């Protein structure tokens, strides 16, 4: 393990988060130094009540550590959560869908995280250069032949969308021109997704959820245009629901359609029933029917419950939309 001396702003951020978190924040660093930034160089987890950050590359440790700390900060401050509760029965397909959902949702959170990092002095010209070099080092140029994407098209699209979010404030025009030169197909598609993502301010929890719903739909539309299999993230991925106080008192049938799914719960592998929110058609909860129970009766009983009763019964976290 490499030993690093954290910048003062990193120490300040750790101290700020400790005001909201009782556990320890532990940082572990490897010794590799490749000379560019990718978010795959760091990972974090909660373990035994502590928050563990593992940095595998020390090219820009304070940037990477602060990035994970701000992810944790959003988690502590009621950011909507992405949950992956189902399986297709094919673990390879599950891995691909889950990884795509996580990367897209992280990009939505990054719109806030990059801003916070910049405001707190973690992003400067050197970090921007290292981030740009990381994109070029890990995303191969598109082939000159043909007008459609190759097998790396989806990876390029997700990576470039995240990079465009990173470079929104500084060097945006210059960086966009470079991406369009090296990756014309994927960059043009990423710019369309960026427009959808940034249509929301993303400063309130329900805005992050709204952006995710729209981005998942647009991403599937782009895959379909490229004649690639869709991910169906509006159905497969669960997003923390956001309600007004009034909506919590309504019957479930007034806000949700409960749909029997071809997917199964990845906990007990029983058939999954998905609560699709009527206003945005997004998966908001997943339930299963107990063995030997009558599925029709269970669903009717669920529809009869109030939204608050259901959320408490299935132990589903939800957020309250502030009164206007």
PDB file of C-alpha atoms in Angstrom:
ATOM      1  CA  UNK A   1       0.000   0.000   0.000  1.00  0.00           C
ATOM      2  CA  UNK A   2       1.253   3.454  -0.930  1.00  0.00           C
ATOM      3  CA  UNK A   3       1.189   6.236   1.636  1.00  0.00           C
ATOM      4  CA  UNK A   4      -0.137   9.598   0.483  1.00  0.00           C
ATOM      5  CA  UNK A   5      -0.567  12.947   2.180  1.00  0.00           C
ATOM      6  CA  UNK A   6      -4.074  14.224   1.598  1.00  0.00           C
ATOM      7  CA  UNK A   7      -4.616  17.814   0.506  1.00  0.00           C
ATOM      8  CA  UNK A   8      -6.212  20.115   3.052  1.00  0.00           C
ATOM      9  CA  UNK A   9      -9.458  20.332   1.079  1.00  0.00           C
ATOM     10  CA  UNK A  10      -9.706  16.515   1.133  1.00  0.00           C
ATOM     11  CA  UNK A  11      -9.179  16.527   4.902  1.00  0.00           C
ATOM     12  CA  UNK A  12     -11.843  19.220   5.242  1.00  0.00           C
ATOM     13  CA  UNK A  13     -14.301  17.159   3.195  1.00  0.00           C
ATOM     14  CA  UNK A  14     -13.683  14.081   5.339  1.00  0.00           C
ATOM     15  CA  UNK A  15     -14.281  16.155   8.479  1.00  0.00           C
ATOM     16  CA  UNK A  16     -17.532  17.511   7.020  1.00  0.00           C
ATOM     17  CA  UNK A  17     -18.850  14.044   6.169  1.00  0.00           C
ATOM     18  CA  UNK A  18     -17.929  12.736   9.628  1.00  0.00           C
ATOM     19  CA  UNK A  19     -20.480  15.189  11.028  1.00  0.00           C
ATOM     20  CA  UNK A  20     -23.174  13.038   9.373  1.00  0.00           C
ATOM     21  CA  UNK A  21     -21.535   9.614   9.610  1.00  0.00           C
ATOM     22  CA  UNK A  22     -20.624   7.819  12.836  1.00  0.00           C
ATOM     23  CA  UNK A  23     -18.316   5.224  11.296  1.00  0.00           C
ATOM     24  CA  UNK A  24     -14.701   5.570  10.253  1.00  0.00           C
ATOM     25  CA  UNK A  25     -13.579   6.666   6.798  1.00  0.00           C
ATOM     26  CA  UNK A  26     -10.691   4.431   5.749  1.00  0.00           C
ATOM     27  CA  UNK A  27      -8.558   5.105   2.668  1.00  0.00           C
ATOM     28  CA  UNK A  28      -6.359   2.472   1.038  1.00  0.00           C
ATOM     29  CA  UNK A  29      -4.041   3.341  -1.864  1.00  0.00           C
ATOM     30  CA  UNK A  30      -2.170   1.155  -4.343  1.00  0.00           C
ATOM     31  CA  UNK A  31       1.104   2.185  -5.930  1.00  0.00           C
ATOM     32  CA  UNK A  32       0.233   2.274  -9.632  1.00  0.00           C
ATOM     33  CA  UNK A  33       0.530   5.608 -11.465  1.00  0.00           C
ATOM     34  CA  UNK A  34      -0.558   5.422 -15.114  1.00  0.00           C
ATOM     35  CA  UNK A  35      -0.661   9.159 -15.797  1.00  0.00           C
ATOM     36  CA  UNK A  36      -4.374   9.624 -16.518  1.00  0.00           C
ATOM     37  CA  UNK A  37      -7.699   9.593 -14.639  1.00  0.00           C
ATOM     38  CA  UNK A  38     -10.497   7.046 -14.924  1.00  0.00           C
ATOM     39  CA  UNK A  39     -13.148   6.478 -12.284  1.00  0.00           C
ATOM     40  CA  UNK A  40     -12.398   2.760 -12.444  1.00  0.00           C
ATOM     41  CA  UNK A  41      -9.227   3.624 -10.488  1.00  0.00           C
ATOM     42  CA  UNK A  42     -11.232   3.929  -7.274  1.00  0.00           C
ATOM     43  CA  UNK A  43     -14.019   2.042  -5.557  1.00  0.00           C
ATOM     44  CA  UNK A  44     -15.788   2.410  -2.241  1.00  0.00           C
ATOM     45  CA  UNK A  45     -18.003   0.344   0.013  1.00  0.00           C
ATOM     46  CA  UNK A  46     -19.643   0.272   3.424  1.00  0.00           C
ATOM     47  CA  UNK A  47     -18.165  -2.490   5.564  1.00  0.00           C
ATOM     48  CA  UNK A  48     -18.805  -3.155   9.258  1.00  0.00           C
ATOM     49  CA  UNK A  49     -20.179   0.344   9.686  1.00  0.00           C
ATOM     50  CA  UNK A  50     -17.158   2.010   8.073  1.00  0.00           C
ATOM     51  CA  UNK A  51     -16.761   3.686   4.682  1.00  0.00           C
ATOM     52  CA  UNK A  52     -13.818   2.178   2.794  1.00  0.00           C
ATOM     53  CA  UNK A  53     -12.208   3.896  -0.206  1.00  0.00           C
ATOM     54  CA  UNK A  54      -9.763   1.824  -2.245  1.00  0.00           C
ATOM     55  CA  UNK A  55      -7.636   3.835  -4.700  1.00  0.00           C
ATOM     56  CA  UNK A  56      -5.753   1.606  -7.152  1.00  0.00           C
ATOM     57  CA  UNK A  57      -3.930   4.412  -8.985  1.00  0.00           C
ATOM     58  CA  UNK A  58      -2.307   7.475  -7.399  1.00  0.00           C
ATOM     59  CA  UNK A  59      -2.055   9.707 -10.472  1.00  0.00           C
ATOM     60  CA  UNK A  60      -4.660  12.026  -8.884  1.00  0.00           C
ATOM     61  CA  UNK A  61      -5.579  10.565  -5.474  1.00  0.00           C
ATOM     62  CA  UNK A  62      -7.307  13.634  -4.037  1.00  0.00           C
ATOM     63  CA  UNK A  63      -9.553  13.925  -7.080  1.00  0.00           C
ATOM     64  CA  UNK A  64     -10.510  10.233  -6.867  1.00  0.00           C
ATOM     65  CA  UNK A  65     -10.981  10.218  -3.090  1.00  0.00           C
ATOM     66  CA  UNK A  66     -13.101  13.368  -3.152  1.00  0.00           C
ATOM     67  CA  UNK A  67     -15.168  11.870  -5.964  1.00  0.00           C
ATOM     68  CA  UNK A  68     -16.096   8.854  -3.825  1.00  0.00           C
ATOM     69  CA  UNK A  69     -16.668  11.060  -0.795  1.00  0.00           C
ATOM     70  CA  UNK A  70     -19.144  13.206  -2.716  1.00  0.00           C
ATOM     71  CA  UNK A  71     -20.955  10.072  -3.917  1.00  0.00           C
ATOM     72  CA  UNK A  72     -21.246   9.100  -0.255  1.00  0.00           C
ATOM     73  CA  UNK A  73     -22.302  12.644   0.650  1.00  0.00           C
ATOM     74  CA  UNK A  74     -25.215  12.428  -1.817  1.00  0.00           C
ATOM     75  CA  UNK A  75     -26.174   9.049  -0.387  1.00  0.00           C
ATOM     76  CA  UNK A  76     -26.229  10.528   3.114  1.00  0.00           C
ATOM     77  CA  UNK A  77     -28.310  13.453   1.884  1.00  0.00           C
ATOM     78  CA  UNK A  78     -31.222  11.589   0.346  1.00  0.00           C
ATOM     79  CA  UNK A  79     -30.204  11.172  -3.283  1.00  0.00           C
ATOM     80  CA  UNK A  80     -32.533   8.714  -5.051  1.00  0.00           C
ATOM     81  CA  UNK A  81     -31.064   5.226  -5.167  1.00  0.00           C
ATOM     82  CA  UNK A  82     -30.683   2.896  -8.137  1.00  0.00           C
ATOM     83  CA  UNK A  83     -31.620  -0.670  -7.186  1.00  0.00           C
ATOM     84  CA  UNK A  84     -31.183  -3.801  -9.281  1.00  0.00           C
ATOM     85  CA  UNK A  85     -33.591  -6.356  -7.872  1.00  0.00           C
ATOM     86  CA  UNK A  86     -34.233  -8.684 -10.814  1.00  0.00           C
ATOM     87  CA  UNK A  87     -32.563 -11.299 -12.962  1.00  0.00           C
ATOM     88  CA  UNK A  88     -33.067 -12.449 -16.543  1.00  0.00           C
ATOM     89  CA  UNK A  89     -31.818 -15.924 -15.533  1.00  0.00           C
ATOM     90  CA  UNK A  90     -28.718 -15.247 -17.628  1.00  0.00           C
ATOM     91  CA  UNK A  91     -25.964 -13.867 -15.414  1.00  0.00           C
ATOM     92  CA  UNK A  92     -23.953 -12.510 -18.365  1.00  0.00           C
ATOM     93  CA  UNK A  93     -26.958 -10.500 -19.543  1.00  0.00           C
ATOM     94  CA  UNK A  94     -27.633  -9.392 -15.961  1.00  0.00           C
ATOM     95  CA  UNK A  95     -24.058  -8.146 -15.616  1.00  0.00           C
ATOM     96  CA  UNK A  96     -24.307  -6.142 -18.837  1.00  0.00           C
ATOM     97  CA  UNK A  97     -27.648  -4.565 -17.934  1.00  0.00           C
ATOM     98  CA  UNK A  98     -26.602  -3.845 -14.346  1.00  0.00           C
ATOM     99  CA  UNK A  99     -23.281  -2.299 -15.377  1.00  0.00           C
ATOM    100  CA  UNK A 100     -25.026  -0.091 -17.938  1.00  0.00           C
ATOM    101  CA  UNK A 101     -27.643   1.065 -15.426  1.00  0.00           C
ATOM    102  CA  UNK A 102     -24.989   1.894 -12.815  1.00  0.00           C
ATOM    103  CA  UNK A 103     -22.819   3.811 -15.290  1.00  0.00           C
ATOM    104  CA  UNK A 104     -25.735   5.851 -16.613  1.00  0.00           C
ATOM    105  CA  UNK A 105     -27.028   6.631 -13.134  1.00  0.00           C
ATOM    106  CA  UNK A 106     -23.547   7.570 -11.945  1.00  0.00           C
ATOM    107  CA  UNK A 107     -23.332  10.012 -14.848  1.00  0.00           C
ATOM    108  CA  UNK A 108     -26.512  11.699 -13.619  1.00  0.00           C
ATOM    109  CA  UNK A 109     -25.030  12.012 -10.130  1.00  0.00           C
ATOM    110  CA  UNK A 110     -21.778  13.262 -11.657  1.00  0.00           C
ATOM    111  CA  UNK A 111     -23.550  16.386 -12.881  1.00  0.00           C
ATOM    112  CA  UNK A 112     -23.771  17.333  -9.192  1.00  0.00           C
ATOM    113  CA  UNK A 113     -20.522  15.712  -8.044  1.00  0.00           C
ATOM    114  CA  UNK A 114     -18.313  17.373 -10.668  1.00  0.00           C
ATOM    115  CA  UNK A 115     -19.809  20.743  -9.704  1.00  0.00           C
ATOM    116  CA  UNK A 116     -19.110  20.113  -6.020  1.00  0.00           C
ATOM    117  CA  UNK A 117     -15.571  18.959  -6.778  1.00  0.00           C
ATOM    118  CA  UNK A 118     -14.896  22.081  -8.803  1.00  0.00           C
ATOM    119  CA  UNK A 119     -16.388  24.384  -6.172  1.00  0.00           C
ATOM    120  CA  UNK A 120     -14.156  22.778  -3.529  1.00  0.00           C
ATOM    121  CA  UNK A 121     -10.923  22.963  -5.520  1.00  0.00           C
ATOM    122  CA  UNK A 122     -10.574  19.337  -6.647  1.00  0.00           C
ATOM    123  CA  UNK A 123     -10.778  20.059 -10.384  1.00  0.00           C
ATOM    124  CA  UNK A 124      -8.133  22.259 -11.984  1.00  0.00           C
ATOM    125  CA  UNK A 125      -6.436  22.415 -15.393  1.00  0.00           C
ATOM    126  CA  UNK A 126      -4.159  19.491 -14.528  1.00  0.00           C
ATOM    127  CA  UNK A 127      -7.078  17.276 -13.502  1.00  0.00           C
ATOM    128  CA  UNK A 128      -8.977  18.238 -16.662  1.00  0.00           C
ATOM    129  CA  UNK A 129      -5.981  17.243 -18.770  1.00  0.00           C
ATOM    130  CA  UNK A 130      -5.607  13.923 -16.921  1.00  0.00           C
ATOM    131  CA  UNK A 131      -9.326  13.209 -17.324  1.00  0.00           C
ATOM    132  CA  UNK A 132      -9.174  13.943 -21.063  1.00  0.00           C
ATOM    133  CA  UNK A 133      -6.113  11.709 -21.436  1.00  0.00           C
ATOM    134  CA  UNK A 134      -8.015   8.974 -19.619  1.00  0.00           C
ATOM    135  CA  UNK A 135     -10.800   9.075 -22.191  1.00  0.00           C
ATOM    136  CA  UNK A 136      -8.346   8.871 -25.090  1.00  0.00           C
ATOM    137  CA  UNK A 137      -6.399   6.060 -23.399  1.00  0.00           C
ATOM    138  CA  UNK A 138      -9.405   3.827 -22.796  1.00  0.00           C
ATOM    139  CA  UNK A 139     -11.792   4.597 -25.665  1.00  0.00           C
ATOM    140  CA  UNK A 140     -10.570   3.477 -29.079  1.00  0.00           C
ATOM    141  CA  UNK A 141     -11.284   5.653 -32.103  1.00  0.00           C
ATOM    142  CA  UNK A 142     -14.253   4.677 -34.234  1.00  0.00           C
ATOM    143  CA  UNK A 143     -13.577   2.823 -37.476  1.00  0.00           C
ATOM    144  CA  UNK A 144     -13.539   4.987 -40.583  1.00  0.00           C
ATOM    145  CA  UNK A 145     -15.640   2.538 -42.585  1.00  0.00           C
ATOM    146  CA  UNK A 146     -19.413   2.412 -42.349  1.00  0.00           C
ATOM    147  CA  UNK A 147     -21.957   4.665 -40.706  1.00  0.00           C
ATOM    148  CA  UNK A 148     -22.928   2.548 -37.714  1.00  0.00           C
ATOM    149  CA  UNK A 149     -21.250   1.679 -34.405  1.00  0.00           C
ATOM    150  CA  UNK A 150     -18.958  -1.304 -33.939  1.00  0.00           C
ATOM    151  CA  UNK A 151     -19.043  -3.622 -30.903  1.00  0.00           C
ATOM    152  CA  UNK A 152     -17.575  -0.848 -28.719  1.00  0.00           C
ATOM    153  CA  UNK A 153     -20.300   1.643 -29.617  1.00  0.00           C
ATOM    154  CA  UNK A 154     -22.273   1.392 -26.372  1.00  0.00           C
ATOM    155  CA  UNK A 155     -19.139   1.707 -24.222  1.00  0.00           C
ATOM    156  CA  UNK A 156     -18.047   4.779 -26.184  1.00  0.00           C
ATOM    157  CA  UNK A 157     -21.489   6.327 -25.826  1.00  0.00           C
ATOM    158  CA  UNK A 158     -21.586   5.919 -22.032  1.00  0.00           C
ATOM    159  CA  UNK A 159     -17.979   7.064 -21.566  1.00  0.00           C
ATOM    160  CA  UNK A 160     -18.339  10.116 -23.795  1.00  0.00           C
ATOM    161  CA  UNK A 161     -21.595  11.151 -22.134  1.00  0.00           C
ATOM    162  CA  UNK A 162     -19.849  11.134 -18.755  1.00  0.00           C
ATOM    163  CA  UNK A 163     -16.915  13.081 -20.211  1.00  0.00           C
ATOM    164  CA  UNK A 164     -19.228  15.686 -21.735  1.00  0.00           C
ATOM    165  CA  UNK A 165     -20.811  16.169 -18.303  1.00  0.00           C
ATOM    166  CA  UNK A 166     -17.320  16.627 -16.836  1.00  0.00           C
ATOM    167  CA  UNK A 167     -16.326  19.235 -19.427  1.00  0.00           C
ATOM    168  CA  UNK A 168     -19.555  21.251 -19.411  1.00  0.00           C
ATOM    169  CA  UNK A 169     -18.024  24.318 -17.785  1.00  0.00           C
ATOM    170  CA  UNK A 170     -14.426  24.367 -18.986  1.00  0.00           C
ATOM    171  CA  UNK A 171     -13.119  23.796 -22.517  1.00  0.00           C
ATOM    172  CA  UNK A 172     -16.513  22.366 -23.507  1.00  0.00           C
ATOM    173  CA  UNK A 173     -16.449  23.522 -27.126  1.00  0.00           C
ATOM    174  CA  UNK A 174     -12.851  22.459 -27.747  1.00  0.00           C
ATOM    175  CA  UNK A 175     -13.295  19.050 -26.106  1.00  0.00           C
ATOM    176  CA  UNK A 176     -16.554  18.419 -27.960  1.00  0.00           C
ATOM    177  CA  UNK A 177     -14.836  19.130 -31.278  1.00  0.00           C
ATOM    178  CA  UNK A 178     -12.112  16.607 -30.421  1.00  0.00           C
ATOM    179  CA  UNK A 179     -14.654  13.954 -29.470  1.00  0.00           C
ATOM    180  CA  UNK A 180     -16.585  14.561 -32.697  1.00  0.00           C
ATOM    181  CA  UNK A 181     -13.339  14.160 -34.637  1.00  0.00           C
ATOM    182  CA  UNK A 182     -12.297  10.888 -32.979  1.00  0.00           C
ATOM    183  CA  UNK A 183     -15.739   9.407 -32.264  1.00  0.00           C
ATOM    184  CA  UNK A 184     -18.259  11.063 -34.627  1.00  0.00           C
ATOM    185  CA  UNK A 185     -21.015   8.453 -34.260  1.00  0.00           C
ATOM    186  CA  UNK A 186     -20.852   8.033 -30.487  1.00  0.00           C
ATOM    187  CA  UNK A 187     -20.152  11.700 -29.728  1.00  0.00           C
ATOM    188  CA  UNK A 188     -23.174  12.888 -31.706  1.00  0.00           C
ATOM    189  CA  UNK A 189     -25.341  10.373 -29.860  1.00  0.00           C
ATOM    190  CA  UNK A 190     -23.819  11.423 -26.517  1.00  0.00           C
ATOM    191  CA  UNK A 191     -24.605  15.082 -27.224  1.00  0.00           C
ATOM    192  CA  UNK A 192     -28.276  14.181 -27.698  1.00  0.00           C
ATOM    193  CA  UNK A 193     -28.307  12.343 -24.374  1.00  0.00           C
ATOM    194  CA  UNK A 194     -26.521  15.251 -22.687  1.00  0.00           C
ATOM    195  CA  UNK A 195     -29.294  17.595 -23.788  1.00  0.00           C
ATOM    196  CA  UNK A 196     -31.874  15.320 -22.170  1.00  0.00           C
ATOM    197  CA  UNK A 197     -29.840  14.932 -18.977  1.00  0.00           C
ATOM    198  CA  UNK A 198     -29.241  18.655 -18.522  1.00  0.00           C
ATOM    199  CA  UNK A 199     -32.881  19.569 -19.126  1.00  0.00           C
ATOM    200  CA  UNK A 200     -33.220  19.112 -15.337  1.00  0.00           C
ATOM    201  CA  UNK A 201     -31.338  21.222 -12.799  1.00  0.00           C
ATOM    202  CA  UNK A 202     -30.496  18.049 -10.774  1.00  0.00           C
ATOM    203  CA  UNK A 203     -30.338  20.058  -7.545  1.00  0.00           C
ATOM    204  CA  UNK A 204     -33.332  18.317  -5.951  1.00  0.00           C
ATOM    205  CA  UNK A 205     -33.796  14.548  -5.430  1.00  0.00           C
ATOM    206  CA  UNK A 206     -36.886  14.293  -7.622  1.00  0.00           C
ATOM    207  CA  UNK A 207     -35.012  16.048 -10.446  1.00  0.00           C
ATOM    208  CA  UNK A 208     -32.268  13.391 -10.404  1.00  0.00           C
ATOM    209  CA  UNK A 209     -34.933  10.701 -10.598  1.00  0.00           C
ATOM    210  CA  UNK A 210     -36.724  12.497 -13.417  1.00  0.00           C
ATOM    211  CA  UNK A 211     -33.448  12.806 -15.331  1.00  0.00           C
ATOM    212  CA  UNK A 212     -32.753   9.079 -14.870  1.00  0.00           C
ATOM    213  CA  UNK A 213     -36.171   8.105 -16.220  1.00  0.00           C
ATOM    214  CA  UNK A 214     -35.690  10.296 -19.292  1.00  0.00           C
ATOM    215  CA  UNK A 215     -32.099   9.155 -19.851  1.00  0.00           C
ATOM    216  CA  UNK A 216     -33.005   5.460 -19.635  1.00  0.00           C
ATOM    217  CA  UNK A 217     -35.702   5.967 -22.281  1.00  0.00           C
ATOM    218  CA  UNK A 218     -33.423   7.957 -24.566  1.00  0.00           C
ATOM    219  CA  UNK A 219     -30.603   5.437 -24.179  1.00  0.00           C
ATOM    220  CA  UNK A 220     -32.876   2.604 -25.310  1.00  0.00           C
ATOM    221  CA  UNK A 221     -34.031   4.703 -28.260  1.00  0.00           C
ATOM    222  CA  UNK A 222     -30.402   5.212 -29.296  1.00  0.00           C
ATOM    223  CA  UNK A 223     -29.624   1.502 -29.016  1.00  0.00           C
ATOM    224  CA  UNK A 224     -32.682   0.752 -31.128  1.00  0.00           C
ATOM    225  CA  UNK A 225     -31.547   3.274 -33.751  1.00  0.00           C
ATOM    226  CA  UNK A 226     -28.196   1.472 -33.842  1.00  0.00           C
ATOM    227  CA  UNK A 227     -30.015  -1.869 -34.188  1.00  0.00           C
ATOM    228  CA  UNK A 228     -28.596  -3.037 -30.855  1.00  0.00           C
ATOM    229  CA  UNK A 229     -30.602  -4.845 -28.137  1.00  0.00           C
ATOM    230  CA  UNK A 230     -32.401  -2.463 -25.789  1.00  0.00           C
ATOM    231  CA  UNK A 231     -31.711  -2.540 -22.048  1.00  0.00           C
ATOM    232  CA  UNK A 232     -35.265  -1.799 -20.815  1.00  0.00           C
ATOM    233  CA  UNK A 233     -33.888   0.040 -17.791  1.00  0.00           C
ATOM    234  CA  UNK A 234     -37.222   1.751 -17.123  1.00  0.00           C
ATOM    235  CA  UNK A 235     -38.541  -1.724 -16.358  1.00  0.00           C
ATOM    236  CA  UNK A 236     -35.464  -3.592 -15.099  1.00  0.00           C
ATOM    237  CA  UNK A 237     -33.971  -0.941 -12.809  1.00  0.00           C
ATOM    238  CA  UNK A 238     -35.765   0.289  -9.696  1.00  0.00           C
ATOM    239  CA  UNK A 239     -35.476   3.965  -8.739  1.00  0.00           C
ATOM    240  CA  UNK A 240     -36.340   5.345  -5.317  1.00  0.00           C
ATOM    241  CA  UNK A 241     -39.875   6.728  -5.647  1.00  0.00           C
ATOM    242  CA  UNK A 242     -40.585  10.351  -4.783  1.00  0.00           C
ATOM    243  CA  UNK A 243     -44.009  11.273  -3.388  1.00  0.00           C
ATOM    244  CA  UNK A 244     -45.846  14.278  -2.083  1.00  0.00           C
ATOM    245  CA  UNK A 245     -47.425  13.992   1.363  1.00  0.00           C
ATOM    246  CA  UNK A 246     -50.826  13.771  -0.328  1.00  0.00           C
ATOM    247  CA  UNK A 247     -49.767  10.895  -2.585  1.00  0.00           C
ATOM    248  CA  UNK A 248     -48.724   8.771   0.393  1.00  0.00           C
ATOM    249  CA  UNK A 249     -52.373   8.683   1.483  1.00  0.00           C
ATOM    250  CA  UNK A 250     -53.673   7.511  -1.899  1.00  0.00           C
ATOM    251  CA  UNK A 251     -54.404   3.898  -2.754  1.00  0.00           C
ATOM    252  CA  UNK A 252     -51.639   2.079  -4.607  1.00  0.00           C
ATOM    253  CA  UNK A 253     -53.901   1.628  -7.664  1.00  0.00           C
ATOM    254  CA  UNK A 254     -54.090   5.409  -8.065  1.00  0.00           C
ATOM    255  CA  UNK A 255     -50.334   5.807  -8.597  1.00  0.00           C
ATOM    256  CA  UNK A 256     -49.124   2.428  -9.837  1.00  0.00           C
ATOM    257  CA  UNK A 257     -49.769  -0.346 -12.299  1.00  0.00           C
ATOM    258  CA  UNK A 258     -48.481  -3.662 -10.958  1.00  0.00           C
ATOM    259  CA  UNK A 259     -47.208  -5.710 -13.874  1.00  0.00           C
ATOM    260  CA  UNK A 260     -46.226  -9.368 -13.924  1.00  0.00           C
ATOM    261  CA  UNK A 261     -42.707  -9.517 -15.352  1.00  0.00           C
ATOM    262  CA  UNK A 262     -40.792 -12.027 -17.424  1.00  0.00           C
ATOM    263  CA  UNK A 263     -37.923 -11.344 -15.010  1.00  0.00           C
ATOM    264  CA  UNK A 264     -37.465 -12.918 -11.576  1.00  0.00           C
ATOM    265  CA  UNK A 265     -36.423 -11.584  -8.194  1.00  0.00           C
ATOM    266  CA  UNK A 266     -32.671 -11.947  -7.790  1.00  0.00           C
ATOM    267  CA  UNK A 267     -33.208 -12.682  -4.083  1.00  0.00           C
ATOM    268  CA  UNK A 268     -35.594 -15.657  -4.083  1.00  0.00           C
ATOM    269  CA  UNK A 269     -35.868 -16.244  -7.870  1.00  0.00           C
ATOM    270  CA  UNK A 270     -39.655 -16.074  -7.723  1.00  0.00           C
ATOM    271  CA  UNK A 271     -41.623 -14.364 -10.472  1.00  0.00           C
ATOM    272  CA  UNK A 272     -41.332 -10.608 -10.114  1.00  0.00           C
ATOM    273  CA  UNK A 273     -44.209  -8.146 -10.064  1.00  0.00           C
ATOM    274  CA  UNK A 274     -43.119  -4.611 -10.895  1.00  0.00           C
ATOM    275  CA  UNK A 275     -44.750  -1.457  -9.579  1.00  0.00           C
ATOM    276  CA  UNK A 276     -44.719   0.894 -12.563  1.00  0.00           C
ATOM    277  CA  UNK A 277     -45.406   4.508 -11.628  1.00  0.00           C
ATOM    278  CA  UNK A 278     -48.237   5.755 -13.830  1.00  0.00           C
ATOM    279  CA  UNK A 279     -46.888   9.249 -14.415  1.00  0.00           C
ATOM    280  CA  UNK A 280     -43.450   8.283 -15.761  1.00  0.00           C
ATOM    281  CA  UNK A 281     -43.666   4.514 -16.480  1.00  0.00           C
ATOM    282  CA  UNK A 282     -40.642   3.782 -14.273  1.00  0.00           C
ATOM    283  CA  UNK A 283     -40.096   0.761 -12.028  1.00  0.00           C
ATOM    284  CA  UNK A 284     -40.564   2.031  -8.456  1.00  0.00           C
ATOM    285  CA  UNK A 285     -40.732  -1.253  -6.539  1.00  0.00           C
ATOM    286  CA  UNK A 286     -40.545  -5.019  -7.038  1.00  0.00           C
ATOM    287  CA  UNK A 287     -42.589  -7.572  -5.115  1.00  0.00           C
ATOM    288  CA  UNK A 288     -43.015 -11.338  -5.248  1.00  0.00           C
ATOM    289  CA  UNK A 289     -45.952 -13.537  -4.309  1.00  0.00           C
ATOM    290  CA  UNK A 290     -45.377 -15.927  -1.381  1.00  0.00           C
ATOM    291  CA  UNK A 291     -45.240 -19.592  -2.271  1.00  0.00           C
ATOM    292  CA  UNK A 292     -48.696 -21.248  -2.357  1.00  0.00           C
ATOM    293  CA  UNK A 293     -50.421 -17.841  -2.215  1.00  0.00           C
ATOM    294  CA  UNK A 294     -52.990 -16.785  -4.805  1.00  0.00           C
ATOM    295  CA  UNK A 295     -51.231 -14.177  -6.938  1.00  0.00           C
ATOM    296  CA  UNK A 296     -54.484 -12.462  -7.945  1.00  0.00           C
ATOM    297  CA  UNK A 297     -55.544 -12.003  -4.322  1.00  0.00           C
ATOM    298  CA  UNK A 298     -52.095 -10.719  -3.348  1.00  0.00           C
ATOM    299  CA  UNK A 299     -52.113  -8.106  -6.101  1.00  0.00           C
ATOM    300  CA  UNK A 300     -55.681  -6.990  -5.306  1.00  0.00           C
ATOM    301  CA  UNK A 301     -54.730  -6.647  -1.630  1.00  0.00           C
ATOM    302  CA  UNK A 302     -51.652  -4.645  -2.637  1.00  0.00           C
ATOM    303  CA  UNK A 303     -53.740  -2.304  -4.787  1.00  0.00           C
ATOM    304  CA  UNK A 304     -56.092  -1.738  -1.810  1.00  0.00           C
ATOM    305  CA  UNK A 305     -53.267  -0.527   0.448  1.00  0.00           C
ATOM    306  CA  UNK A 306     -52.267   3.102   0.755  1.00  0.00           C
ATOM    307  CA  UNK A 307     -48.945   4.010  -0.795  1.00  0.00           C
ATOM    308  CA  UNK A 308     -47.454   4.599   2.671  1.00  0.00           C
ATOM    309  CA  UNK A 309     -48.697   1.212   3.922  1.00  0.00           C
ATOM    310  CA  UNK A 310     -47.118  -0.552   0.955  1.00  0.00           C
ATOM    311  CA  UNK A 311     -43.794   1.248   1.287  1.00  0.00           C
ATOM    312  CA  UNK A 312     -43.632   0.292   4.966  1.00  0.00           C
ATOM    313  CA  UNK A 313     -44.741  -3.295   4.308  1.00  0.00           C
ATOM    314  CA  UNK A 314     -42.056  -3.973   1.712  1.00  0.00           C
ATOM    315  CA  UNK A 315     -39.480  -1.837   3.567  1.00  0.00           C
ATOM    316  CA  UNK A 316     -39.047   0.407   0.538  1.00  0.00           C
ATOM    317  CA  UNK A 317     -37.209   3.685   1.001  1.00  0.00           C
ATOM    318  CA  UNK A 318     -38.942   6.703  -0.537  1.00  0.00           C
ATOM    319  CA  UNK A 319     -38.443  10.448  -0.683  1.00  0.00           C
ATOM    320  CA  UNK A 320     -40.871  13.276   0.039  1.00  0.00           C
ATOM    321  CA  UNK A 321     -41.231  15.996  -2.543  1.00  0.00           C
ATOM    322  CA  UNK A 322     -41.221  19.434  -0.855  1.00  0.00           C
ATOM    323  CA  UNK A 323     -44.535  21.269  -0.935  1.00  0.00           C
ATOM    324  CA  UNK A 324     -44.599  23.994  -3.567  1.00  0.00           C
TER     325      UNK A 324
END
